[in-house]
Short mmCIF file of C-alpha atoms and ligand atoms in Angstrom, two decimals:
data_model
loop_
_atom_site.label_atom_id
_atom_site.label_comp_id
_atom_site.label_asym_id
_atom_site.label_seq_id
_atom_site.Cartn_x
_atom_site.Cartn_y
_atom_site.Cartn_z
CA UNK A 1 -1.25 24.19 -33.46
CA UNK A 2 1.65 21.77 -33.74
CA UNK A 3 2.42 20.70 -30.20
CA UNK A 4 5.84 19.59 -29.01
CA UNK A 5 5.80 16.08 -27.63
CA UNK A 6 7.42 15.44 -24.26
CA UNK A 7 8.90 11.96 -23.97
CA UNK A 8 7.66 10.30 -20.79
CA UNK A 9 10.37 7.98 -19.48
CA UNK A 10 9.01 5.84 -16.66
CA UNK A 11 11.49 4.40 -14.18
CA UNK A 12 9.05 2.80 -11.71
CA UNK A 13 10.60 -0.61 -12.40
CA UNK A 14 14.13 0.65 -11.79
CA UNK A 15 14.42 3.76 -9.59
CA UNK A 16 10.95 3.01 -8.17
CA UNK A 17 12.07 -0.48 -7.25
CA UNK A 18 14.93 1.10 -5.31
CA UNK A 19 12.34 2.41 -2.80
CA UNK A 20 12.78 0.53 0.45
CA UNK A 21 10.36 -2.38 0.38
CA UNK A 22 9.34 -2.00 -3.25
CA UNK A 23 11.09 -5.02 -4.72
CA UNK A 24 8.96 -6.90 -7.23
CA UNK A 25 9.24 -10.30 -8.81
CA UNK A 26 9.43 -10.95 -12.54
CA UNK A 27 5.75 -11.72 -13.03
CA UNK A 28 4.77 -8.55 -11.16
CA UNK A 29 7.18 -6.50 -13.26
CA UNK A 30 5.71 -7.92 -16.46
CA UNK A 31 2.20 -6.93 -15.38
CA UNK A 32 3.38 -3.43 -14.49
CA UNK A 33 5.20 -3.07 -17.82
CA UNK A 34 2.03 -4.09 -19.67
CA UNK A 35 0.09 -1.46 -17.73
CA UNK A 36 2.73 1.21 -18.44
CA UNK A 37 2.44 0.40 -22.13
CA UNK A 38 -1.34 0.79 -21.89
CA UNK A 39 -0.80 4.09 -20.07
CA UNK A 40 1.19 5.23 -23.10
CA UNK A 41 4.63 5.85 -21.62
CA UNK A 42 7.27 6.30 -24.30
CA UNK A 43 10.16 4.60 -22.53
CA UNK A 44 9.96 1.92 -19.83
CA UNK A 45 13.15 1.60 -17.81
CA UNK A 46 12.59 -2.05 -16.98
CA UNK A 47 15.50 -2.48 -14.58
CA UNK A 48 19.24 -2.66 -14.11
CA UNK A 49 20.27 -5.80 -15.98
CA UNK A 50 23.64 -6.27 -14.27
CA UNK A 51 22.20 -5.90 -10.77
CA UNK A 52 21.09 -9.52 -10.45
CA UNK A 53 20.00 -12.49 -12.57
CA UNK A 54 16.42 -11.69 -11.49
CA UNK A 55 16.64 -8.14 -12.88
CA UNK A 56 18.11 -9.44 -16.13
CA UNK A 57 15.37 -12.04 -16.51
CA UNK A 58 12.60 -9.49 -15.91
CA UNK A 59 14.02 -7.02 -18.45
CA UNK A 60 14.46 -9.75 -21.04
CA UNK A 61 10.87 -10.93 -20.62
CA UNK A 62 9.49 -7.38 -20.72
CA UNK A 63 11.53 -6.75 -23.89
CA UNK A 64 9.87 -9.73 -25.52
CA UNK A 65 6.31 -8.68 -24.59
CA UNK A 66 6.16 -4.90 -24.82
CA UNK A 67 5.91 -3.59 -28.36
CA UNK A 68 4.47 -0.08 -28.07
CA UNK A 69 6.99 1.48 -25.68
CA UNK A 70 10.77 1.52 -25.86
CA UNK A 71 12.27 -0.94 -23.36
CA UNK A 72 15.40 0.28 -21.61
CA UNK A 73 17.96 -1.09 -19.16
CA UNK A 74 20.24 0.93 -16.94
CA UNK A 75 23.99 0.22 -16.98
CA UNK A 76 26.97 1.73 -15.18
CA UNK A 77 29.73 2.89 -17.51
CA UNK A 78 31.33 -0.53 -17.32
CA UNK A 79 31.60 -3.03 -20.18
CA UNK A 80 29.99 -5.90 -18.26
CA UNK A 81 26.99 -3.72 -17.31
CA UNK A 82 26.54 -2.43 -20.84
CA UNK A 83 26.74 -5.96 -22.22
CA UNK A 84 24.14 -7.21 -19.72
CA UNK A 85 21.85 -4.28 -20.64
CA UNK A 86 22.33 -4.90 -24.37
CA UNK A 87 21.67 -8.63 -24.05
CA UNK A 88 18.59 -8.05 -21.91
CA UNK A 89 16.85 -5.62 -24.29
CA UNK A 90 18.04 -7.15 -27.56
CA UNK A 91 14.68 -8.72 -28.49
CA UNK A 92 12.65 -5.55 -27.87
CA UNK A 93 10.79 -3.94 -30.72
CA UNK A 94 12.19 -0.57 -29.60
CA UNK A 95 15.22 -0.71 -27.31
CA UNK A 96 17.50 1.61 -25.42
CA UNK A 97 20.56 1.37 -23.17
CA UNK A 98 20.82 4.01 -20.46
CA UNK A 99 24.37 4.32 -19.19
CA UNK A 100 25.61 6.68 -16.52
CA UNK A 101 28.56 7.92 -14.54
CA UNK A 102 28.77 10.62 -11.88
CA UNK A 103 29.96 14.05 -12.97
CA UNK A 104 29.86 16.16 -9.79
CA UNK A 105 33.15 16.96 -8.03
CA UNK A 106 31.81 15.40 -4.82
CA UNK A 107 30.97 12.08 -6.53
CA UNK A 108 34.08 11.97 -8.73
CA UNK A 109 36.39 12.59 -5.79
CA UNK A 110 34.76 10.57 -3.00
CA UNK A 111 32.78 7.82 -4.73
CA UNK A 112 34.48 7.16 -8.05
CA UNK A 113 37.95 8.37 -7.00
CA UNK A 114 38.52 9.30 -10.61
CA UNK A 115 39.85 12.39 -12.33
CA UNK A 116 37.40 14.18 -14.66
CA UNK A 117 39.38 13.03 -17.73
CA UNK A 118 38.98 9.43 -16.75
CA UNK A 119 35.26 9.93 -16.19
CA UNK A 120 34.93 11.28 -19.73
CA UNK A 121 36.99 8.41 -21.12
CA UNK A 122 34.75 5.85 -19.39
CA UNK A 123 31.56 7.60 -20.46
CA UNK A 124 32.68 7.63 -24.09
CA UNK A 125 33.71 3.98 -23.96
CA UNK A 126 30.33 3.00 -22.43
CA UNK A 127 28.35 4.90 -25.06
CA UNK A 128 30.43 3.54 -27.94
CA UNK A 129 30.07 0.01 -26.64
CA UNK A 130 26.32 0.48 -26.04
CA UNK A 131 25.96 1.58 -29.66
CA UNK A 132 27.22 -1.83 -30.76
CA UNK A 133 23.99 -3.27 -29.26
CA UNK A 134 21.37 -0.55 -29.93
CA UNK A 135 20.93 2.68 -31.87
CA UNK A 136 19.19 4.45 -29.04
CA UNK A 137 21.63 5.30 -26.22
CA UNK A 138 20.98 7.63 -23.31
CA UNK A 139 23.77 8.97 -21.18
CA UNK A 140 23.21 10.30 -17.65
CA UNK A 141 25.51 12.70 -15.84
CA UNK A 142 24.74 11.40 -12.36
CA UNK A 143 24.42 14.24 -9.84
CA UNK A 144 24.25 16.77 -12.68
CA UNK A 145 22.43 19.05 -10.25
CA UNK A 146 25.70 19.53 -8.35
CA UNK A 147 28.03 19.34 -11.36
CA UNK A 148 29.98 22.10 -13.00
CA UNK A 149 28.16 23.33 -16.12
CA UNK A 150 31.44 23.56 -18.07
CA UNK A 151 32.14 19.90 -17.30
CA UNK A 152 28.57 18.94 -18.25
CA UNK A 153 29.13 20.57 -21.65
CA UNK A 154 32.49 18.88 -22.10
CA UNK A 155 31.22 15.38 -21.28
CA UNK A 156 28.06 15.93 -23.32
CA UNK A 157 30.12 16.88 -26.40
CA UNK A 158 32.15 13.70 -25.97
CA UNK A 159 29.23 11.29 -25.48
CA UNK A 160 27.15 12.86 -28.27
CA UNK A 161 30.13 12.38 -30.57
CA UNK A 162 30.30 8.75 -29.33
CA UNK A 163 26.64 8.20 -30.27
CA UNK A 164 24.37 9.19 -27.36
CA UNK A 165 21.03 10.61 -28.53
CA UNK A 166 19.73 11.67 -25.11
CA UNK A 167 21.60 13.52 -22.37
CA UNK A 168 19.97 13.15 -18.98
CA UNK A 169 20.70 15.68 -16.23
CA UNK A 170 19.60 14.10 -12.95
CA UNK A 171 19.16 16.10 -9.80
CA UNK A 172 20.18 12.91 -8.04
CA UNK A 173 19.90 14.23 -4.51
CA UNK A 174 16.90 16.52 -5.08
CA UNK A 175 18.89 19.59 -4.10
CA UNK A 176 18.04 22.19 -6.71
CA UNK A 177 15.35 24.86 -6.80
CA UNK A 178 13.17 25.24 -9.91
CA UNK A 179 14.95 28.42 -11.10
CA UNK A 180 18.34 26.71 -10.79
CA UNK A 181 17.23 23.59 -12.68
CA UNK A 182 15.57 25.82 -15.27
CA UNK A 183 18.81 27.76 -15.82
CA UNK A 184 20.90 24.57 -16.13
CA UNK A 185 18.46 22.97 -18.56
CA UNK A 186 18.23 26.12 -20.67
CA UNK A 187 21.98 26.42 -20.96
CA UNK A 188 22.40 22.72 -21.78
CA UNK A 189 19.55 22.53 -24.26
CA UNK A 190 20.76 25.67 -26.10
CA UNK A 191 24.26 24.19 -26.11
CA UNK A 192 23.25 20.76 -27.46
CA UNK A 193 20.43 21.98 -29.74
CA UNK A 194 19.90 19.71 -32.72
CA UNK A 195 22.47 17.23 -31.43
CA UNK A 196 20.71 15.52 -28.49
CA UNK A 197 17.48 15.47 -26.52
CA UNK A 198 17.85 16.95 -23.05
CA UNK A 199 16.21 14.89 -20.34
CA UNK A 200 15.69 15.50 -16.62
CA UNK A 201 15.41 13.12 -13.68
CA UNK A 202 14.42 14.97 -10.53
CA UNK A 203 14.44 13.45 -7.08
CA UNK A 204 12.08 14.73 -4.47
CA UNK A 205 14.21 15.30 -1.36
CA UNK A 206 12.95 18.86 -0.97
CA UNK A 207 9.53 18.06 -2.41
CA UNK A 208 10.38 19.78 -5.69
CA UNK A 209 10.67 16.87 -8.12
CA UNK A 210 7.55 17.76 -10.10
CA UNK A 211 8.09 21.54 -9.98
CA UNK A 212 11.65 21.05 -11.22
CA UNK A 213 10.45 18.79 -14.04
CA UNK A 214 7.85 21.31 -15.22
CA UNK A 215 10.38 24.14 -15.08
CA UNK A 216 12.76 21.96 -17.12
CA UNK A 217 10.17 21.45 -19.84
CA UNK A 218 9.62 25.19 -20.16
CA UNK A 219 13.39 25.59 -20.47
CA UNK A 220 13.99 23.03 -23.18
CA UNK A 221 13.88 19.50 -21.70
CA UNK A 222 12.01 17.19 -24.05
CA UNK A 223 12.18 14.06 -21.90
CA UNK A 224 11.18 13.74 -18.24
CA UNK A 225 12.01 10.75 -16.10
CA UNK A 226 9.43 9.93 -13.46
CA UNK A 227 7.65 7.16 -11.59
CA UNK A 228 4.09 6.18 -10.78
CA UNK A 229 3.09 7.34 -7.27
CA UNK A 230 6.46 9.12 -7.06
CA UNK A 231 8.19 5.92 -5.92
CA UNK A 232 11.98 5.97 -5.89
CA UNK A 233 15.15 6.22 -3.84
CA UNK A 234 14.73 8.04 -0.50
CA UNK A 235 11.99 10.68 -0.94
CA UNK A 236 11.28 9.31 -4.40
CA UNK A 237 11.22 10.63 -7.95
CA UNK A 238 8.97 13.17 -9.63
CA UNK A 239 5.52 11.59 -9.94
CA UNK A 240 4.42 10.83 -13.50
CA UNK A 241 0.75 11.47 -12.76
CA UNK A 242 1.46 14.92 -11.32
CA UNK A 243 3.63 16.04 -14.23
CA UNK A 244 1.18 14.78 -16.85
CA UNK A 245 -1.90 16.23 -15.18
CA UNK A 246 -0.20 19.59 -14.56
CA UNK A 247 0.62 19.80 -18.28
CA UNK A 248 -2.98 18.93 -19.13
CA UNK A 249 -4.86 21.00 -16.54
CA UNK A 250 -2.67 24.08 -17.02
CA UNK A 251 -2.77 24.06 -20.80
CA UNK A 252 -2.97 27.86 -20.53
CA UNK A 253 0.72 27.71 -19.53
CA UNK A 254 1.90 24.44 -21.09
CA UNK A 255 -0.41 24.42 -24.11
CA UNK A 256 2.42 24.08 -26.61
CA UNK A 257 3.45 20.72 -25.08
CA UNK A 258 1.76 17.37 -25.09
CA UNK A 259 2.37 13.77 -24.03
CA UNK A 260 1.14 10.46 -25.40
CA UNK A 261 -0.20 9.45 -21.97
CA UNK A 262 -3.76 8.11 -21.85
CA UNK A 263 -4.67 9.84 -18.60
CA UNK A 264 -7.63 7.49 -18.01
CA UNK A 265 -5.05 4.81 -17.24
CA UNK A 266 -3.43 6.87 -14.46
CA UNK A 267 -5.57 5.65 -11.58
CA UNK A 268 -5.51 1.96 -12.62
CA UNK A 269 -1.70 2.22 -12.94
CA UNK A 270 -1.40 3.77 -9.49
CA UNK A 271 -3.59 1.07 -7.91
CA UNK A 272 -1.71 -1.77 -9.61
CA UNK A 273 1.63 -0.50 -8.37
CA UNK A 274 0.33 0.17 -4.86
CA UNK A 275 -1.16 -3.34 -4.70
CA UNK A 276 1.99 -5.04 -5.96
CA UNK A 277 4.50 -3.10 -3.85
CA UNK A 278 2.29 -2.77 -0.78
CA UNK A 279 3.27 0.92 -0.74
CA UNK A 280 0.13 3.04 -0.68
CA UNK A 281 0.34 6.66 -1.80
CA UNK A 282 -0.31 8.97 1.14
CA UNK A 283 -4.07 9.72 1.35
CA UNK A 284 -3.56 13.41 0.49
CA UNK A 285 -1.17 12.65 -2.39
CA UNK A 286 -1.97 14.77 -5.45
CA UNK A 287 -3.99 13.07 -8.22
CA UNK A 288 -4.01 9.47 -6.90
CA UNK A 289 -4.31 9.74 -3.10
CA UNK A 290 -7.52 8.30 -1.64
CA UNK A 291 -8.60 11.79 -0.55
CA UNK A 292 -7.59 13.63 -3.72
CA UNK A 293 -11.23 13.86 -4.81
CA UNK A 294 -12.93 13.64 -1.41
CA UNK A 295 -14.77 16.74 -0.18
CA UNK A 296 -15.08 16.64 3.58
CA UNK A 297 -16.27 20.05 4.69
CA UNK A 298 -19.92 21.03 4.34
CA UNK A 299 -19.08 24.20 2.44
CA UNK A 300 -17.04 22.25 -0.11
CA UNK A 301 -19.69 19.55 -0.46
CA UNK A 302 -22.34 22.20 -1.00
CA UNK A 303 -20.22 23.90 -3.65
CA UNK A 304 -19.47 20.66 -5.50
CA UNK A 305 -23.13 19.67 -5.49
CA UNK A 306 -24.02 23.01 -7.06
CA UNK A 307 -21.18 22.95 -9.56
CA UNK A 308 -18.22 20.60 -9.56
CA UNK A 309 -15.79 23.20 -10.81
CA UNK A 310 -16.13 25.14 -7.53
CA UNK A 311 -13.65 22.79 -5.86
CA UNK A 312 -12.55 20.31 -8.52
CA UNK A 313 -9.87 21.23 -11.03
CA UNK A 314 -9.66 17.70 -12.44
CA UNK A 315 -12.56 15.50 -13.46
CA UNK A 316 -12.24 12.07 -11.77
CA UNK A 317 -12.97 10.43 -15.12
CA UNK A 318 -9.88 12.11 -16.64
CA UNK A 319 -7.67 9.85 -14.53
CA UNK A 320 -9.93 6.78 -14.82
CA UNK A 321 -11.41 7.12 -11.36
CA UNK A 322 -15.05 6.99 -12.47
CA UNK A 323 -15.14 3.23 -12.91
CA UNK A 324 -13.31 2.50 -9.66
CA UNK A 325 -14.71 1.29 -6.41
CA UNK A 326 -17.91 0.13 -7.92
CA UNK A 327 -19.19 -3.20 -6.84
CA UNK A 328 -17.61 -5.30 -9.52
CA UNK A 329 -18.50 -8.93 -9.29
CA UNK A 330 -20.42 -11.28 -7.07
CA UNK A 331 -20.67 -15.02 -6.48
CA UNK A 332 -22.92 -15.49 -9.49
CA UNK A 333 -20.49 -13.86 -11.91
CA UNK A 334 -19.22 -16.23 -14.56
CA UNK A 335 -15.78 -16.90 -15.97
CA UNK A 336 -16.32 -14.53 -18.92
CA UNK A 337 -17.24 -11.60 -16.65
CA UNK A 338 -14.22 -12.34 -14.48
CA UNK A 339 -11.89 -12.50 -17.49
CA UNK A 340 -13.34 -9.28 -18.82
CA UNK A 341 -12.79 -7.58 -15.45
CA UNK A 342 -9.17 -8.75 -15.33
CA UNK A 343 -8.44 -7.34 -18.73
CA UNK A 344 -10.12 -4.02 -17.80
CA UNK A 345 -7.85 -3.91 -14.75
CA UNK A 346 -4.88 -4.41 -17.02
CA UNK A 347 -4.00 -8.04 -16.26
CA UNK A 348 -3.03 -10.39 -19.03
CA UNK A 349 -2.61 -13.82 -17.52
CA UNK A 350 -2.25 -17.16 -19.28
CA UNK A 351 -5.29 -19.47 -19.50
CA UNK A 352 -4.04 -22.01 -16.96
CA UNK A 353 -3.47 -19.28 -14.37
CA UNK A 354 -6.87 -17.84 -15.23
CA UNK A 355 -8.46 -21.10 -14.09
CA UNK A 356 -6.88 -20.95 -10.65
CA UNK A 357 -7.49 -17.20 -10.36
CA UNK A 358 -11.18 -17.83 -11.09
CA UNK A 359 -11.28 -20.55 -8.45
CA UNK A 360 -9.80 -18.18 -5.88
CA UNK A 361 -12.32 -15.55 -6.89
CA UNK A 362 -15.19 -18.00 -6.40
CA UNK A 363 -13.86 -19.01 -2.97
CA UNK A 364 -13.68 -15.36 -1.99
CA UNK A 365 -17.12 -14.57 -3.40
CA UNK A 366 -18.56 -17.36 -1.25
CA UNK A 367 -17.31 -15.65 1.89
CA UNK A 368 -17.30 -11.97 0.99
CA UNK A 369 -20.49 -10.24 -0.07
CA UNK A 370 -19.11 -7.33 -2.03
CA UNK A 371 -16.02 -7.60 -4.19
CA UNK A 372 -14.25 -4.47 -5.42
CA UNK A 373 -11.57 -3.71 -7.99
CA UNK A 374 -8.87 -3.63 -5.30
CA UNK A 375 -9.96 -7.10 -4.09
CA UNK A 376 -9.48 -8.48 -7.59
CA UNK A 377 -6.10 -6.77 -7.94
CA UNK A 378 -4.95 -8.18 -4.60
CA UNK A 379 -6.28 -11.64 -5.43
CA UNK A 380 -4.41 -11.82 -8.72
CA UNK A 381 -1.15 -10.17 -7.63
CA UNK A 382 -0.89 -12.29 -4.48
CA UNK A 383 -0.35 -15.32 -6.70
CA UNK A 384 2.30 -13.73 -8.87
CA UNK A 385 5.32 -14.82 -6.89
CA UNK A 386 7.62 -16.58 -9.30
CA UNK A 387 9.59 -18.04 -6.43
CA UNK A 388 9.28 -21.76 -5.78
CA UNK A 389 6.88 -22.59 -2.97
CA UNK A 390 9.47 -24.46 -0.92
CA UNK A 391 7.22 -24.19 2.11
CA UNK A 392 3.45 -24.01 1.87
CA UNK A 393 1.00 -23.27 4.65
CA UNK A 394 -1.53 -26.07 5.07
CA UNK A 395 -3.15 -25.28 8.43
CA UNK A 396 -3.08 -22.85 11.31
CA UNK A 397 -4.66 -23.17 14.73
CA UNK A 398 -4.39 -20.51 17.41
CA UNK A 399 -4.90 -21.03 21.08
CA UNK A 400 -5.64 -18.78 24.02
CA UNK A 401 -4.45 -15.33 23.17
CA UNK A 402 -6.33 -13.60 26.02
CA UNK A 403 -5.47 -15.10 29.44
CA UNK A 404 -3.01 -17.86 28.81
CA UNK A 405 0.19 -18.16 26.84
CA UNK A 406 -0.33 -17.34 23.16
CA UNK A 407 0.37 -20.47 21.15
CA UNK A 408 0.03 -21.65 17.58
CA UNK A 409 -0.11 -25.00 15.82
CA UNK A 410 1.13 -24.77 12.25
CA UNK A 411 1.10 -27.36 9.46
CA UNK A 412 3.43 -26.79 6.53
CA UNK A 413 4.01 -28.79 3.35
CA UNK A 414 7.67 -29.22 2.44
CA UNK A 415 9.03 -31.63 -0.19
CA UNK A 416 5.60 -33.26 -0.45
CA UNK A 417 5.46 -33.98 3.30
CA UNK A 418 3.20 -32.30 5.83
CA UNK A 419 4.90 -31.23 9.05
CA UNK A 420 2.99 -30.03 12.10
CA UNK A 421 4.47 -28.35 15.13
CA UNK A 422 3.27 -26.05 17.87
CA UNK A 423 4.96 -23.21 19.71
CA UNK A 424 4.40 -20.34 22.08
CA UNK A 425 5.29 -16.67 21.80
CA UNK A 426 4.98 -13.26 23.42
CA UNK A 427 1.91 -12.64 21.29
CA UNK A 428 -0.07 -14.60 18.71
CA UNK A 429 1.94 -13.34 15.73
CA UNK A 430 5.16 -14.12 17.57
CA UNK A 431 3.92 -17.65 18.28
CA UNK A 432 2.97 -18.19 14.62
CA UNK A 433 6.28 -16.92 13.24
CA UNK A 434 8.37 -18.80 15.83
CA UNK A 435 6.57 -22.03 15.01
CA UNK A 436 7.20 -21.54 11.29
CA UNK A 437 10.88 -20.93 12.12
CA UNK A 438 11.00 -24.17 14.14
CA UNK A 439 9.52 -26.24 11.34
CA UNK A 440 11.73 -24.72 8.63
CA UNK A 441 14.89 -24.51 10.74
CA UNK A 442 15.46 -20.79 10.17
CA UNK A 443 15.47 -17.88 12.54
CA UNK A 444 13.86 -14.77 11.11
CA UNK A 445 13.98 -11.34 12.71
CA UNK A 446 10.83 -9.35 12.06
CA UNK A 447 11.82 -5.82 10.99
CA UNK A 448 8.38 -4.55 10.02
CA UNK A 449 4.79 -5.77 10.02
CA UNK A 450 1.86 -4.04 8.34
CA UNK A 451 -1.74 -5.04 7.95
CA UNK A 452 -4.07 -3.22 5.61
CA UNK A 453 -7.63 -3.84 4.55
CA UNK A 454 -7.81 -4.22 0.78
CA UNK A 455 -11.26 -2.69 0.37
CA UNK A 456 -14.10 -1.74 2.67
CA UNK A 457 -16.49 -3.67 4.92
CA UNK A 458 -16.03 -5.76 8.07
CA UNK A 459 -15.39 -8.73 5.82
CA UNK A 460 -12.53 -6.96 4.01
CA UNK A 461 -9.52 -8.98 2.87
CA UNK A 462 -6.44 -8.42 5.02
CA UNK A 463 -3.21 -7.73 3.17
CA UNK A 464 -0.22 -8.32 5.45
CA UNK A 465 3.31 -7.21 4.57
CA UNK A 466 6.27 -8.41 6.59
CA UNK A 467 9.92 -7.47 6.35
CA UNK A 468 12.20 -10.17 7.73
CA UNK A 469 15.95 -10.74 7.92
CA UNK A 470 17.01 -14.38 7.98
CA UNK A 471 20.69 -13.55 8.28
CA UNK A 472 22.08 -10.50 10.08
CA UNK A 473 24.50 -9.66 7.26
CA UNK A 474 21.88 -9.69 4.53
CA UNK A 475 19.13 -7.31 3.48
CA UNK A 476 15.57 -7.76 4.72
CA UNK A 477 13.14 -9.74 2.59
CA UNK A 478 9.56 -8.67 1.98
CA UNK A 479 6.63 -11.09 2.06
CA UNK A 480 2.96 -10.45 1.35
CA UNK A 481 -0.01 -12.53 2.50
CA UNK A 482 -3.67 -12.22 1.70
CA UNK A 483 -6.67 -13.70 3.49
CA UNK A 484 -9.99 -12.80 5.02
CA UNK A 485 -8.30 -13.84 8.27
CA UNK A 486 -5.50 -11.59 9.49
CA UNK A 487 -3.55 -14.40 11.20
CA UNK A 488 -3.68 -16.59 8.11
CA UNK A 489 -2.55 -13.62 6.00
CA UNK A 490 0.32 -13.06 8.47
CA UNK A 491 1.46 -16.68 8.30
CA UNK A 492 1.32 -16.60 4.49
CA UNK A 493 3.31 -13.36 4.40
CA UNK A 494 6.03 -14.82 6.64
CA UNK A 495 6.26 -18.04 4.62
CA UNK A 496 6.31 -15.93 1.43
CA UNK A 497 9.31 -14.01 2.78
CA UNK A 498 11.04 -17.29 3.70
CA UNK A 499 10.43 -18.74 0.22
CA UNK A 500 11.79 -15.57 -1.42
CA UNK A 501 14.83 -15.74 0.83
CA UNK A 502 15.50 -19.35 -0.11
CA UNK A 503 15.16 -18.57 -3.82
CA UNK A 504 17.70 -15.74 -3.47
CA UNK A 505 20.16 -17.34 -1.07
CA UNK A 506 23.69 -16.64 -2.23
CA UNK A 507 22.58 -13.80 -4.52
CA UNK A 508 21.63 -11.31 -1.84
CA UNK A 509 24.97 -9.54 -1.74
CA UNK A 510 24.90 -9.10 -5.52
CA UNK A 511 23.21 -5.72 -5.33
CA UNK A 512 25.91 -4.00 -3.31
CA UNK A 513 27.77 -2.82 -6.36
CA UNK A 514 30.97 -0.87 -6.54
CA UNK A 515 30.64 2.20 -8.72
CA UNK A 516 34.36 2.16 -9.45
CA UNK A 517 34.55 -1.32 -10.97
CA UNK A 518 37.03 -1.36 -13.81
CA UNK A 519 36.20 -1.69 -17.48
O1 KIV B 1 19.17 9.62 -9.63
C1 KIV B 1 19.99 9.32 -10.51
O2 KIV B 1 20.99 10.00 -10.75
C2 KIV B 1 19.75 8.11 -11.26
C3 KIV B 1 20.61 7.87 -12.45
C4 KIV B 1 21.14 6.50 -12.49
C5 KIV B 1 19.86 8.24 -13.69
O3 KIV B 1 18.84 7.36 -10.95
ZN1 ZN B 2 17.37 8.43 -9.65
#
């Protein structure tokens, strides 16, 4: 049977990055893009080129490295955005510009303050201009879920005529029920048949992102936009792994459709993104949650031992879970085994970085008996910050955190000089962070602090994530720190946040963009 291919458009690096706390640096984005290519996604939305110089740089680098998937940048329907998107993807083997403007009455009136005619005029202009950079242009009717179907048809006619090949109908606020999305998609795909591909982009505010995407496919959508682990604005986007596995497992219903996804790369992709962003999928999350294949009750365990299909509808190996969590390497493992492991985990790092990664691995292997895949992922990704190490932790000494006043002595390298200072605090962490502030001359406010063990065992690596504001009027900055010692990991995380802040100073307001900016 000739199956119809569904285009999988992954927006983890764009909408996913809009999840609070999910910002990634260029090197991390490159590693994720390489993994998405291995996973077999058709289109990688690598970012929003006009949002910041950092976004532009990451998209440009991804465009130069990824060859198998189409590389795409988002752009508002504004000339300067479209130009930034076009310039960023220009070197890609396969490239796309994705431009959008809101089409719902509520957005046009209150956000854009534009009449529908003007919205159409701007959409057409953006698509025509995008076509001067690339052949493959996607147009999104933002908030299509709450737009008038007559207006969706009118604007689609205009942008198709202007050169858009894909019309995306986002349920931007995750408001619609499956039958409503199905009806909209059916009407729009019948209307545009043979002229454009209909795409959907479902947010998960009512927990229906995946259900709405599946219903859309049945009703004519041939592209779905989704993210790994369901990351994304607010409640997130439809999860790629859930859509793909539903299509596969329920081939009795969806048997006429197929994707190019190599499902064995699903679990490695999920782990890489969770490690880099520090955002773990909830344990009971479908497909990739830690408990998704765990059978706790005796009755279930008994059933699974007798025959796996009693309680398992997916084989762990189908998502690449069979090779996970095995003891991977030990202190006697050589460079070749380490390199081989990194490439199996999806990392492609240059030779000089491989040398230092191997050294860090050896240091860890000396102290930690059992090293797991997640340890290796954390070890490699913790070094991926492409921000200058303006401040570097050299030493940390903690004093009396039980009876006396918690205090910390910190040594930091700055401009080639080592500076030591000591300070007190309400608790040990407070003392450490205050002392770092004193040395660096900044005053950070800690908004969030999380510590997580990377793998199992009492000697597990601690992965600390901090969220800090260094200026009340600016967004919080995330820092990650890794160490066998939680306090060291905390100090590294805080210094990491400070270094990121310093590398972004002056650019932090850049992201607060006005959707009404003129052409
Ligand atoms: O949710 C949304 O409407 C979007 C568009 C920019 C595609 O993310
Ligand atoms: Zn979105």
